[in-house]
Amino acid sequence: EAQVTQNPRYLITVTGKKLTVTCSQNMNHEYMSWYRQDPGLGLRQIYYSMNVEVTDKGDVPEGYKVSRKEKRNFPLILESPSPNQTSLYFCASSLSIGGAGANVLTFGAGSRLTVL
Amino acid sequence: GQSLEQPSEVTAVEGAIVQINCTYQTSGFYGLSWYQQHDGGAPTFLSYNGLDGLEETGRFSSFLSRSDSYGYLLLQELQMKDSASYFCAVRGAGTALIFGKGTTLSVSS
């Protein structure tokens, strides 16, 4: 089944304890992205990647890191989580970085993170 | 920068027609798309407009006017299962897809 898989789905952690949210897609998609969703703020982009070893900042990159060492994986790293990073996180991918296909994102199921 | 405006809430009854508007500001334009998200779930792609005009997919249609920087999603024959949040998204210069804040649609019987 074509999908984007995120783990963990739920996580409660404490301030300053490094964590990684993994994201993997099995569709050979070029483009991958991370969004966070907060009430009333919609989906805000954190980082995105157009290809292996190519990443760029979105609108809210502070406090996050990403890497794209393989085409299928795009982990989100919180080096020192803070309570303001409590949110619902979505990983998404699209087949292409241009044309109509770039507008069609497939989302993972989401990871709900709580930082105490 | 890029920004999108859409209503925060819309209510309707089963069987009705509802239109969710979206206006955008972007440097460069490479398409307007719409996504649906049920409570607690992942957003799912609904439709895409790259050129002016109407795109129809079953009960849902989406319209774009590039000269007005405006689009809408039209939902016909509303059903209870259509209660969800709807996001417009625009791709401007660069490759990032930027989302609006979403419109919560509540359908009642």
PDB file of C-alpha atoms in Angstrom:
ATOM      1  CA  GLU A   1       0.000   0.000   0.000  1.00  0.00           C
ATOM      2  CA  ALA A   2       1.319   3.426  -0.973  1.00  0.00           C
ATOM      3  CA  GLN A   3       1.737   5.440   2.178  1.00  0.00           C
ATOM      4  CA  VAL A   4       3.673   7.813   4.363  1.00  0.00           C
ATOM      5  CA  THR A   5       4.519   6.320   7.741  1.00  0.00           C
ATOM      6  CA  GLN A   6       5.334   8.391  10.790  1.00  0.00           C
ATOM      7  CA  ASN A   7       6.540   7.231  14.179  1.00  0.00           C
ATOM      8  CA  PRO A   8       5.819   7.654  16.965  1.00  0.00           C
ATOM      9  CA  ARG A   9       2.146   8.527  16.652  1.00  0.00           C
ATOM     10  CA  TYR A  10       1.996   9.826  20.190  1.00  0.00           C
ATOM     11  CA  LEU A  11       4.795  11.004  22.438  1.00  0.00           C
ATOM     12  CA  ILE A  12       5.016  12.771  25.760  1.00  0.00           C
ATOM     13  CA  THR A  13       8.467  14.034  26.629  1.00  0.00           C
ATOM     14  CA  VAL A  14      10.172  16.594  28.839  1.00  0.00           C
ATOM     15  CA  THR A  15      11.910  19.839  28.010  1.00  0.00           C
ATOM     16  CA  GLY A  16      15.394  19.365  26.637  1.00  0.00           C
ATOM     17  CA  LYS A  17      15.243  15.660  25.887  1.00  0.00           C
ATOM     18  CA  LYS A  18      16.229  15.149  22.265  1.00  0.00           C
ATOM     19  CA  LEU A  19      13.761  13.294  20.120  1.00  0.00           C
ATOM     20  CA  THR A  20      13.338  12.202  16.532  1.00  0.00           C
ATOM     21  CA  VAL A  21      10.114  11.690  14.639  1.00  0.00           C
ATOM     22  CA  THR A  22      10.670   9.371  11.718  1.00  0.00           C
ATOM     23  CA  CYS A  23       8.958   9.634   8.346  1.00  0.00           C
ATOM     24  CA  SER A  24       9.170   7.122   5.542  1.00  0.00           C
ATOM     25  CA  GLN A  25       7.403   6.925   2.183  1.00  0.00           C
ATOM     26  CA  ASN A  26       7.255   3.963  -0.180  1.00  0.00           C
ATOM     27  CA  MET A  27       6.148   5.807  -3.331  1.00  0.00           C
ATOM     28  CA  ASN A  28       9.555   6.959  -4.611  1.00  0.00           C
ATOM     29  CA  HIS A  29       8.445  10.548  -4.128  1.00  0.00           C
ATOM     30  CA  GLU A  30      10.923  13.341  -4.812  1.00  0.00           C
ATOM     31  CA  TYR A  31       9.501  15.902  -2.412  1.00  0.00           C
ATOM     32  CA  MET A  32       9.000  15.551   1.325  1.00  0.00           C
ATOM     33  CA  SER A  33       7.914  18.052   3.922  1.00  0.00           C
ATOM     34  CA  TRP A  34       7.100  18.502   7.589  1.00  0.00           C
ATOM     35  CA  TYR A  35       4.174  20.561   8.874  1.00  0.00           C
ATOM     36  CA  ARG A  36       2.946  21.358  12.324  1.00  0.00           C
ATOM     37  CA  GLN A  37      -0.705  21.969  13.051  1.00  0.00           C
ATOM     38  CA  ASP A  38      -1.924  24.082  15.935  1.00  0.00           C
ATOM     39  CA  PRO A  39      -5.505  25.187  16.684  1.00  0.00           C
ATOM     40  CA  GLY A  40      -6.444  28.254  14.664  1.00  0.00           C
ATOM     41  CA  LEU A  41      -3.125  28.355  12.848  1.00  0.00           C
ATOM     42  CA  GLY A  42      -3.659  25.739  10.183  1.00  0.00           C
ATOM     43  CA  LEU A  43      -0.747  23.785   8.718  1.00  0.00           C
ATOM     44  CA  ARG A  44       2.570  25.553   8.922  1.00  0.00           C
ATOM     45  CA  GLN A  45       5.581  24.242   7.075  1.00  0.00           C
ATOM     46  CA  ILE A  46       8.699  23.480   9.092  1.00  0.00           C
ATOM     47  CA  TYR A  47      11.158  22.105   6.543  1.00  0.00           C
ATOM     48  CA  TYR A  48      11.001  20.570   3.122  1.00  0.00           C
ATOM     49  CA  SER A  49      13.250  18.562   0.835  1.00  0.00           C
ATOM     50  CA  MET A  50      13.307  18.417  -2.946  1.00  0.00           C
ATOM     51  CA  ASN A  51      15.701  15.506  -3.155  1.00  0.00           C
ATOM     52  CA  VAL A  52      18.365  13.569  -1.297  1.00  0.00           C
ATOM     53  CA  GLU A  53      20.694  15.920   0.570  1.00  0.00           C
ATOM     54  CA  VAL A  54      18.576  18.937  -0.437  1.00  0.00           C
ATOM     55  CA  THR A  55      16.602  20.539   2.381  1.00  0.00           C
ATOM     56  CA  ASP A  56      15.253  24.018   2.983  1.00  0.00           C
ATOM     57  CA  LYS A  57      13.493  25.962   5.699  1.00  0.00           C
ATOM     58  CA  GLY A  58       9.773  26.511   5.723  1.00  0.00           C
ATOM     59  CA  ASP A  59       7.906  29.133   7.706  1.00  0.00           C
ATOM     60  CA  VAL A  60       8.638  27.867  11.226  1.00  0.00           C
ATOM     61  CA  PRO A  61      12.026  26.084  11.248  1.00  0.00           C
ATOM     62  CA  GLU A  62      13.326  27.320  14.610  1.00  0.00           C
ATOM     63  CA  GLY A  63      14.079  24.492  17.025  1.00  0.00           C
ATOM     64  CA  TYR A  64      13.969  21.764  14.381  1.00  0.00           C
ATOM     65  CA  LYS A  65      16.440  19.920  12.194  1.00  0.00           C
ATOM     66  CA  VAL A  66      15.917  17.530   9.321  1.00  0.00           C
ATOM     67  CA  SER A  67      17.994  15.314   7.104  1.00  0.00           C
ATOM     68  CA  ARG A  68      17.425  13.534   3.802  1.00  0.00           C
ATOM     69  CA  LYS A  69      20.118  10.914   3.443  1.00  0.00           C
ATOM     70  CA  GLU A  70      17.861   8.516   1.574  1.00  0.00           C
ATOM     71  CA  LYS A  71      15.014   9.295  -0.758  1.00  0.00           C
ATOM     72  CA  ARG A  72      12.410   7.464   1.299  1.00  0.00           C
ATOM     73  CA  ASN A  73      13.235   8.883   4.758  1.00  0.00           C
ATOM     74  CA  PHE A  74      12.909  12.386   6.152  1.00  0.00           C
ATOM     75  CA  PRO A  75      13.268  12.450   9.953  1.00  0.00           C
ATOM     76  CA  LEU A  76      12.391  15.481  12.050  1.00  0.00           C
ATOM     77  CA  ILE A  77      14.755  16.133  14.932  1.00  0.00           C
ATOM     78  CA  LEU A  78      14.045  18.229  17.994  1.00  0.00           C
ATOM     79  CA  GLU A  79      17.426  18.709  19.624  1.00  0.00           C
ATOM     80  CA  SER A  80      16.101  20.398  22.766  1.00  0.00           C
ATOM     81  CA  PRO A  81      12.313  20.332  22.800  1.00  0.00           C
ATOM     82  CA  SER A  82      10.404  23.094  24.529  1.00  0.00           C
ATOM     83  CA  PRO A  83       6.721  23.311  25.522  1.00  0.00           C
ATOM     84  CA  ASN A  84       5.958  25.603  22.564  1.00  0.00           C
ATOM     85  CA  GLN A  85       6.764  22.660  20.297  1.00  0.00           C
ATOM     86  CA  THR A  86       3.783  20.765  21.652  1.00  0.00           C
ATOM     87  CA  SER A  87       1.798  20.199  18.492  1.00  0.00           C
ATOM     88  CA  LEU A  88       0.451  17.771  15.916  1.00  0.00           C
ATOM     89  CA  TYR A  89       3.087  17.041  13.304  1.00  0.00           C
ATOM     90  CA  PHE A  90       2.503  15.796   9.777  1.00  0.00           C
ATOM     91  CA  CYS A  91       4.960  14.472   7.267  1.00  0.00           C
ATOM     92  CA  ALA A  92       3.927  14.671   3.618  1.00  0.00           C
ATOM     93  CA  SER A  93       5.352  13.783   0.233  1.00  0.00           C
ATOM     94  CA  SER A  94       4.637  14.403  -3.430  1.00  0.00           C
ATOM     95  CA  LEU A  95       5.778  12.642  -6.545  1.00  0.00           C
ATOM     96  CA  SER A  96       7.340  15.654  -8.201  1.00  0.00           C
ATOM     97  CA  ILE A  97       8.726  19.058  -7.366  1.00  0.00           C
ATOM     98  CA  GLY A  98       7.113  20.749 -10.359  1.00  0.00           C
ATOM     99  CA  GLY A  99       3.915  20.675 -12.370  1.00  0.00           C
ATOM    100  CA  ALA A 100       0.532  19.579 -11.141  1.00  0.00           C
ATOM    101  CA  GLY A 101       1.985  16.658  -9.199  1.00  0.00           C
ATOM    102  CA  ALA A 102       3.773  19.026  -6.854  1.00  0.00           C
ATOM    103  CA  ASN A 103       0.402  20.165  -5.529  1.00  0.00           C
ATOM    104  CA  VAL A 104      -0.738  16.686  -4.568  1.00  0.00           C
ATOM    105  CA  LEU A 105       0.610  15.810  -1.146  1.00  0.00           C
ATOM    106  CA  THR A 106       0.188  12.473   0.578  1.00  0.00           C
ATOM    107  CA  PHE A 107       0.199  12.921   4.334  1.00  0.00           C
ATOM    108  CA  GLY A 108       1.202  10.605   7.115  1.00  0.00           C
ATOM    109  CA  ALA A 109      -1.246   9.902   9.941  1.00  0.00           C
ATOM    110  CA  GLY A 110       0.327  12.488  12.208  1.00  0.00           C
ATOM    111  CA  SER A 111       2.423  12.500  15.364  1.00  0.00           C
ATOM    112  CA  ARG A 112       1.006  14.162  18.442  1.00  0.00           C
ATOM    113  CA  LEU A 113       3.842  15.498  20.559  1.00  0.00           C
ATOM    114  CA  THR A 114       3.548  16.890  24.073  1.00  0.00           C
ATOM    115  CA  VAL A 115       6.545  18.568  25.694  1.00  0.00           C
ATOM    116  CA  LEU A 116       6.238  19.065  29.447  1.00  0.00           C
TER     117      LEU A 116
ATOM    118  CA  GLY B   1       5.491  36.610   1.158  1.00  0.00           C
ATOM    119  CA  GLN B   2       2.558  34.316   0.628  1.00  0.00           C
ATOM    120  CA  SER B   3      -0.785  34.375   2.418  1.00  0.00           C
ATOM    121  CA  LEU B   4      -4.202  32.808   2.064  1.00  0.00           C
ATOM    122  CA  GLU B   5      -7.544  33.870   3.470  1.00  0.00           C
ATOM    123  CA  GLN B   6     -10.514  31.585   3.932  1.00  0.00           C
ATOM    124  CA  PRO B   7     -13.505  31.720   6.299  1.00  0.00           C
ATOM    125  CA  SER B   8     -12.955  30.024   9.631  1.00  0.00           C
ATOM    126  CA  GLU B   9     -16.359  28.360   9.841  1.00  0.00           C
ATOM    127  CA  VAL B  10     -19.273  27.455   7.602  1.00  0.00           C
ATOM    128  CA  THR B  11     -22.494  25.673   8.575  1.00  0.00           C
ATOM    129  CA  ALA B  12     -25.045  23.998   6.323  1.00  0.00           C
ATOM    130  CA  VAL B  13     -27.700  21.306   6.319  1.00  0.00           C
ATOM    131  CA  GLU B  14     -27.709  17.961   4.604  1.00  0.00           C
ATOM    132  CA  GLY B  15     -28.498  18.149   0.920  1.00  0.00           C
ATOM    133  CA  ALA B  16     -27.500  21.790   0.623  1.00  0.00           C
ATOM    134  CA  ILE B  17     -24.723  23.391  -1.417  1.00  0.00           C
ATOM    135  CA  VAL B  18     -21.886  25.268   0.236  1.00  0.00           C
ATOM    136  CA  GLN B  19     -19.058  27.342  -1.201  1.00  0.00           C
ATOM    137  CA  ILE B  20     -15.770  27.918   0.611  1.00  0.00           C
ATOM    138  CA  ASN B  21     -13.813  30.868  -0.727  1.00  0.00           C
ATOM    139  CA  CYS B  22     -10.088  31.352  -0.753  1.00  0.00           C
ATOM    140  CA  THR B  23      -8.116  34.445  -1.679  1.00  0.00           C
ATOM    141  CA  TYR B  24      -4.376  34.356  -1.915  1.00  0.00           C
ATOM    142  CA  GLN B  25      -1.319  36.517  -2.266  1.00  0.00           C
ATOM    143  CA  THR B  26       1.770  34.931  -3.663  1.00  0.00           C
ATOM    144  CA  SER B  27       4.891  35.766  -5.595  1.00  0.00           C
ATOM    145  CA  GLY B  28       4.555  33.547  -8.617  1.00  0.00           C
ATOM    146  CA  PHE B  29       1.723  31.068  -8.920  1.00  0.00           C
ATOM    147  CA  TYR B  30       1.853  27.380  -9.635  1.00  0.00           C
ATOM    148  CA  GLY B  31      -1.549  26.174  -8.610  1.00  0.00           C
ATOM    149  CA  LEU B  32      -4.308  26.211  -5.999  1.00  0.00           C
ATOM    150  CA  SER B  33      -5.347  23.000  -4.348  1.00  0.00           C
ATOM    151  CA  TRP B  34      -7.827  21.877  -1.721  1.00  0.00           C
ATOM    152  CA  TYR B  35      -7.502  19.385   1.099  1.00  0.00           C
ATOM    153  CA  GLN B  36     -10.000  17.833   3.478  1.00  0.00           C
ATOM    154  CA  GLN B  37      -9.220  16.890   7.057  1.00  0.00           C
ATOM    155  CA  HIS B  38     -11.530  15.042   9.381  1.00  0.00           C
ATOM    156  CA  ASP B  39     -11.069  15.637  13.078  1.00  0.00           C
ATOM    157  CA  GLY B  40      -7.812  14.074  14.243  1.00  0.00           C
ATOM    158  CA  GLY B  41      -7.010  12.665  10.827  1.00  0.00           C
ATOM    159  CA  ALA B  42      -4.538  13.379   8.081  1.00  0.00           C
ATOM    160  CA  PRO B  43      -5.318  15.934   5.380  1.00  0.00           C
ATOM    161  CA  THR B  44      -6.293  14.319   2.098  1.00  0.00           C
ATOM    162  CA  PHE B  45      -6.078  15.846  -1.356  1.00  0.00           C
ATOM    163  CA  LEU B  46      -9.375  16.873  -2.972  1.00  0.00           C
ATOM    164  CA  SER B  47      -8.674  18.914  -6.084  1.00  0.00           C
ATOM    165  CA  TYR B  48      -6.225  21.088  -7.964  1.00  0.00           C
ATOM    166  CA  ASN B  49      -6.565  24.079 -10.279  1.00  0.00           C
ATOM    167  CA  GLY B  50      -3.614  25.197 -12.314  1.00  0.00           C
ATOM    168  CA  LEU B  51      -5.593  27.187 -14.860  1.00  0.00           C
ATOM    169  CA  ASP B  52      -8.686  29.378 -14.646  1.00  0.00           C
ATOM    170  CA  GLY B  53     -12.018  27.659 -14.575  1.00  0.00           C
ATOM    171  CA  LEU B  54     -13.940  24.913 -12.903  1.00  0.00           C
ATOM    172  CA  GLU B  55     -12.717  21.412 -12.076  1.00  0.00           C
ATOM    173  CA  GLU B  56     -15.376  18.867 -11.116  1.00  0.00           C
ATOM    174  CA  THR B  57     -14.882  15.695  -9.144  1.00  0.00           C
ATOM    175  CA  GLY B  58     -18.170  14.086  -8.220  1.00  0.00           C
ATOM    176  CA  ARG B  59     -20.009  16.217  -5.652  1.00  0.00           C
ATOM    177  CA  PHE B  60     -17.030  18.534  -5.275  1.00  0.00           C
ATOM    178  CA  SER B  61     -15.932  21.261  -7.672  1.00  0.00           C
ATOM    179  CA  SER B  62     -13.141  23.783  -7.454  1.00  0.00           C
ATOM    180  CA  PHE B  63     -12.816  27.075  -9.275  1.00  0.00           C
ATOM    181  CA  LEU B  64      -9.892  29.382  -9.923  1.00  0.00           C
ATOM    182  CA  SER B  65      -9.567  32.940 -11.192  1.00  0.00           C
ATOM    183  CA  ARG B  66      -5.901  33.847 -11.391  1.00  0.00           C
ATOM    184  CA  SER B  67      -6.611  37.471 -12.299  1.00  0.00           C
ATOM    185  CA  ASP B  68      -8.582  37.854  -9.054  1.00  0.00           C
ATOM    186  CA  SER B  69      -6.225  35.662  -6.970  1.00  0.00           C
ATOM    187  CA  TYR B  70      -9.325  33.820  -5.909  1.00  0.00           C
ATOM    188  CA  GLY B  71     -10.697  30.351  -5.827  1.00  0.00           C
ATOM    189  CA  TYR B  72     -13.460  28.376  -4.212  1.00  0.00           C
ATOM    190  CA  LEU B  73     -14.463  24.868  -3.325  1.00  0.00           C
ATOM    191  CA  LEU B  74     -18.086  23.963  -4.004  1.00  0.00           C
ATOM    192  CA  LEU B  75     -19.629  21.052  -2.194  1.00  0.00           C
ATOM    193  CA  GLN B  76     -22.988  19.821  -3.435  1.00  0.00           C
ATOM    194  CA  GLU B  77     -25.567  17.445  -1.972  1.00  0.00           C
ATOM    195  CA  LEU B  78     -23.951  17.792   1.417  1.00  0.00           C
ATOM    196  CA  GLN B  79     -23.758  14.736   3.623  1.00  0.00           C
ATOM    197  CA  MET B  80     -22.996  14.442   7.323  1.00  0.00           C
ATOM    198  CA  LYS B  81     -19.662  12.848   6.454  1.00  0.00           C
ATOM    199  CA  ASP B  82     -18.628  16.091   4.749  1.00  0.00           C
ATOM    200  CA  SER B  83     -18.277  17.701   8.188  1.00  0.00           C
ATOM    201  CA  ALA B  84     -14.555  18.388   8.280  1.00  0.00           C
ATOM    202  CA  SER B  85     -11.969  21.103   7.877  1.00  0.00           C
ATOM    203  CA  TYR B  86     -11.107  22.256   4.371  1.00  0.00           C
ATOM    204  CA  PHE B  87      -7.812  23.881   3.491  1.00  0.00           C
ATOM    205  CA  CYS B  88      -6.834  25.771   0.399  1.00  0.00           C
ATOM    206  CA  ALA B  89      -3.163  25.652  -0.482  1.00  0.00           C
ATOM    207  CA  VAL B  90      -1.094  27.573  -2.976  1.00  0.00           C
ATOM    208  CA  ARG B  91       2.229  26.883  -4.535  1.00  0.00           C
ATOM    209  CA  GLY B  92       4.078  30.065  -5.354  1.00  0.00           C
ATOM    210  CA  ALA B  93       7.684  30.773  -6.214  1.00  0.00           C
ATOM    211  CA  GLY B  94       9.827  27.934  -5.004  1.00  0.00           C
ATOM    212  CA  THR B  95       8.363  24.534  -4.371  1.00  0.00           C
ATOM    213  CA  ALA B  96       6.707  24.863  -0.974  1.00  0.00           C
ATOM    214  CA  LEU B  97       2.961  24.298  -0.687  1.00  0.00           C
ATOM    215  CA  ILE B  98       1.529  26.882   1.717  1.00  0.00           C
ATOM    216  CA  PHE B  99      -1.796  26.233   3.443  1.00  0.00           C
ATOM    217  CA  GLY B 100      -4.558  28.516   4.617  1.00  0.00           C
ATOM    218  CA  LYS B 101      -5.777  28.283   8.208  1.00  0.00           C
ATOM    219  CA  GLY B 102      -8.703  26.109   7.230  1.00  0.00           C
ATOM    220  CA  THR B 103     -12.489  26.309   7.166  1.00  0.00           C
ATOM    221  CA  THR B 104     -14.489  24.114   9.521  1.00  0.00           C
ATOM    222  CA  LEU B 105     -17.642  22.873   7.829  1.00  0.00           C
ATOM    223  CA  SER B 106     -20.444  21.620  10.044  1.00  0.00           C
ATOM    224  CA  VAL B 107     -23.271  19.760   8.344  1.00  0.00           C
ATOM    225  CA  SER B 108     -26.455  19.197  10.317  1.00  0.00           C
ATOM    226  CA  SER B 109     -29.477  17.063   9.588  1.00  0.00           C
TER     227      SER B 109
END
